[in-house]
Steps between C-alpha positions, in 0.01 A plus 500: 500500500384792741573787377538862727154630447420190766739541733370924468180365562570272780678813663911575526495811789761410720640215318853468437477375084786434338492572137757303280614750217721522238687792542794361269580846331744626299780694632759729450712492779183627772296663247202292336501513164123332432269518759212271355559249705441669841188713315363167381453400889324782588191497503536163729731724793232762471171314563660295752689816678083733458359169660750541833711194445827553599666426189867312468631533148712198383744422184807383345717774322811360248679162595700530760662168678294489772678742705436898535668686242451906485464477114171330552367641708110572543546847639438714192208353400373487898528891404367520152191319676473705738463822270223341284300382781573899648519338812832429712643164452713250782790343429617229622901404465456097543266275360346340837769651776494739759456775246200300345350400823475841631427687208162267422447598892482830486220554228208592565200467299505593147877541523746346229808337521787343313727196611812485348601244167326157588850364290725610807406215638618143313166354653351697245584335164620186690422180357475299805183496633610550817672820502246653310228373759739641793524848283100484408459447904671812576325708279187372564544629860480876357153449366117356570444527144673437148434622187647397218515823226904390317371350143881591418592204760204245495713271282734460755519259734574699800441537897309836496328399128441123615563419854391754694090526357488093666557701812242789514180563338562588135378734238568638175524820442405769230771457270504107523112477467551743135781322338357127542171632393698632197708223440159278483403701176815390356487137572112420574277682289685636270376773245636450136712586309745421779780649400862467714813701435852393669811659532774512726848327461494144606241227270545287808347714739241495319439118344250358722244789461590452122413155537155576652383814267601205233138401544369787617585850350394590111819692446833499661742763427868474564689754544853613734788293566330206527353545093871433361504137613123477309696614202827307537283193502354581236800514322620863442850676604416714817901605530571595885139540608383345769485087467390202734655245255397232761142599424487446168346154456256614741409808306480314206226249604337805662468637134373209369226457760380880432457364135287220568296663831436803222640698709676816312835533646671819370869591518664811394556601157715762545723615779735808654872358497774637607928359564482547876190498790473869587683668789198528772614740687577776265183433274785635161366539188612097313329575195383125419393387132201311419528119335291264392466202786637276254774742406680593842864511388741314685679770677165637637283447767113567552359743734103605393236380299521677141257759397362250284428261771343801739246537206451150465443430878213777532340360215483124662352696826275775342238215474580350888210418723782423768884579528754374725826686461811381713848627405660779342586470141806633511741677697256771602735669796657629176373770305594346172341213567193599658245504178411143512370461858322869466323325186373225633435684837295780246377175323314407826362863582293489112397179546135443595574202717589389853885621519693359809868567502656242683742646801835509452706694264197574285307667805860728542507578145134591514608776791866560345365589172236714604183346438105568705552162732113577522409428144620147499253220601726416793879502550614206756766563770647110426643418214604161653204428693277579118704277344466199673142565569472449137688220470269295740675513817398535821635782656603430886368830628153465327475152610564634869199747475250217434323401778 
């Protein structure tokens, strides 16, 4: 694919170049409450924007139903952009209307602007061809240029991820062109140990990358909601915690496989438990207890890794040549359950290896819990979009990019 430092080359002044972003940030109410995502895209707006293009900022924001909805709207982080650029931003209230149409017409060049959520508009996320073509039209009228810079979105099959590079002359940006070059490390030519830690709550959002690192990774390590139905199926009482019973049989063969690849599949030995999840909001003391995994009374239900486990877990990446870390291994938000995902995030930081933390909830509990984003190998802004590049997909908005 052709990446920006072409289309730099080949010259942008006066160019309308639409940049497709993903500025899908966290809010509370208007204010943003991680702004990686918008820094992440950065450096893209501001080589294009020193060059003289006339730049026209693009992305998705939430899920609304294909209508404008306040809630989602792009408007704060229009702003937050425009205060780390130091530059005045444009904001557009519509997506490719009147307010769109004139706001892309009155830059001038090395001006910035931002059009409002792409998902107002069904034609968006629409699965019909068609409307998606008719939406991908209209936006392609705004631009001369595209370049694609939302890794967070690639994996979807959308008009402004999918559609709309058929229409215009395509590149990929700075923050694409780093995360597939990182992503090849983990899947081409792979430094070992390979080691692979996963957390989060669901084992079936994360099965088919399971399924690949099956013959790939040297180590897996479970951890998070997701670990109980490991241990269920291995037999052991896991008492309200977190279960996928339909899962089971496949977790079971999974298990079995790791055996015979020789691949060491660790599960916790050890874990924070407590008789209710934690109130979020008021972050109370709950004052868990720590059981053995195979001792979780029935009344109880599992909310951290153990500090057993934390020490384990460093020890099966102090050796790593490469780590891949997606999803929290517990419920970090909480303060009482925050040790196991700051151990394996500290885990990564002393290892001598290539760390990549995999988007997601791990790249928020990186920030949340106060740790140098600079000192990991590289932090992705797509959890999704990692994931299935690891499983062997192709992703629709990399597969647009390619000439």
């Amino acid at each position: 694919m052709k990446t920006i430092d072409e289309l730099l080359t080949e010259g942008v002044a006066g160019k309308r170049v639409l940049v497709r972003a993903d500025l899908n940030v966290p809010l509370d109410g208007t204010t943003i409450t991680d702004d990686g995502r918008i820094r992440a895209v950065l450096p893209t707006v501001k080589a294009l924007a020193e060059a003289g293009a006339r730049v026209v900022v693009a992305s998705h924001l939430g899920r609304p139903k294909g209508a404008p909805d306040p809630a989602f709207s792009l408007a704060p982080a229009a702003a937050r952009l425009g205060e780390l650029l130091g530059a005045e931003v444009a904001f557009a209230t519509d997506t490719v209307g009147e307010s769109a149409v004139a706001t892309v017409a009155g830059l001038a060049d090395g001006q910035v602007a931002v059009i409002e959520n792409l998902r107002f508009n069904a034609g968006e996320t629409s699965k019909d061809d068609a409307d998606r073509g008719d939406f991908a039209d209209r936006l392609a009228a705004l631009a001369d240029v595209y370049v694609g810079d939302g890794f967070g979105a690639v994996h979807r099959k959308h008009a402004s991820v999918f559609d709309l590079p058929a229409r215009l002359p395509h590149y990929a940006g700075y923050l694409i062109a780093t995360e597939v070059g990182v992503l090849r490390k983990l899947t081409d030519d792979v430094k070992r140990p390979y080691v692979v830690a996963l957390g989060g709550a669901k084992v079936s959002d994360k099965l088919a990358v399971i399924d690949q690192l099956l013959g790939k990774a040297d180590r897996l390590l479970i951890g998070g909601g997701m670990a109980y139905t490991f241990l269920k199926a291995k037999g052991y009482e896991i008492g309200g915690s977190l279960l996928q019973e339909d899962q089971i049989p496949v977790v079971q063969e999974y298990l079995e496989r790791a055996e015979k690849n020789g691949v060491e599949l660790v599960l916790p030995v050890d874990t924070l438990v407590s008789g209710e999840f934690p109130d979020m909001k008021a972050k109370a003391a709950t004052h868990p207890t720590t059981v053995a995994t195979d001792a979780i009374p029935a009344d109880q239900q599992g909310l951290d890794i153990g500090p057993e486990t934390r020490k384990l877990y460093a020890s099966k990446l102090a050796d790593a040549a490469t780590v891949f870390w997606n999803g929290p291994m517990g419920v970090f938000e909480h303060p009482d359950y925050a040790e196991g995902t700051k151990a394996v995030a500290q885990a990564l930081l002393d290892s001598p290896g290539f760390t990549v933390v995999g988007g997601g909830d791990s790249a928020a509990a990186v920030r949340t819990l106060g740790f140098d984003e600079q000192a990991f190998g590289h932090i992705s802004t797509g959890g999704g979009a990692s994931l299935e590049y690891l499983e062997g997909k192709t992703l629709p908005g990399l597969a647009a990019l390619e000439d």
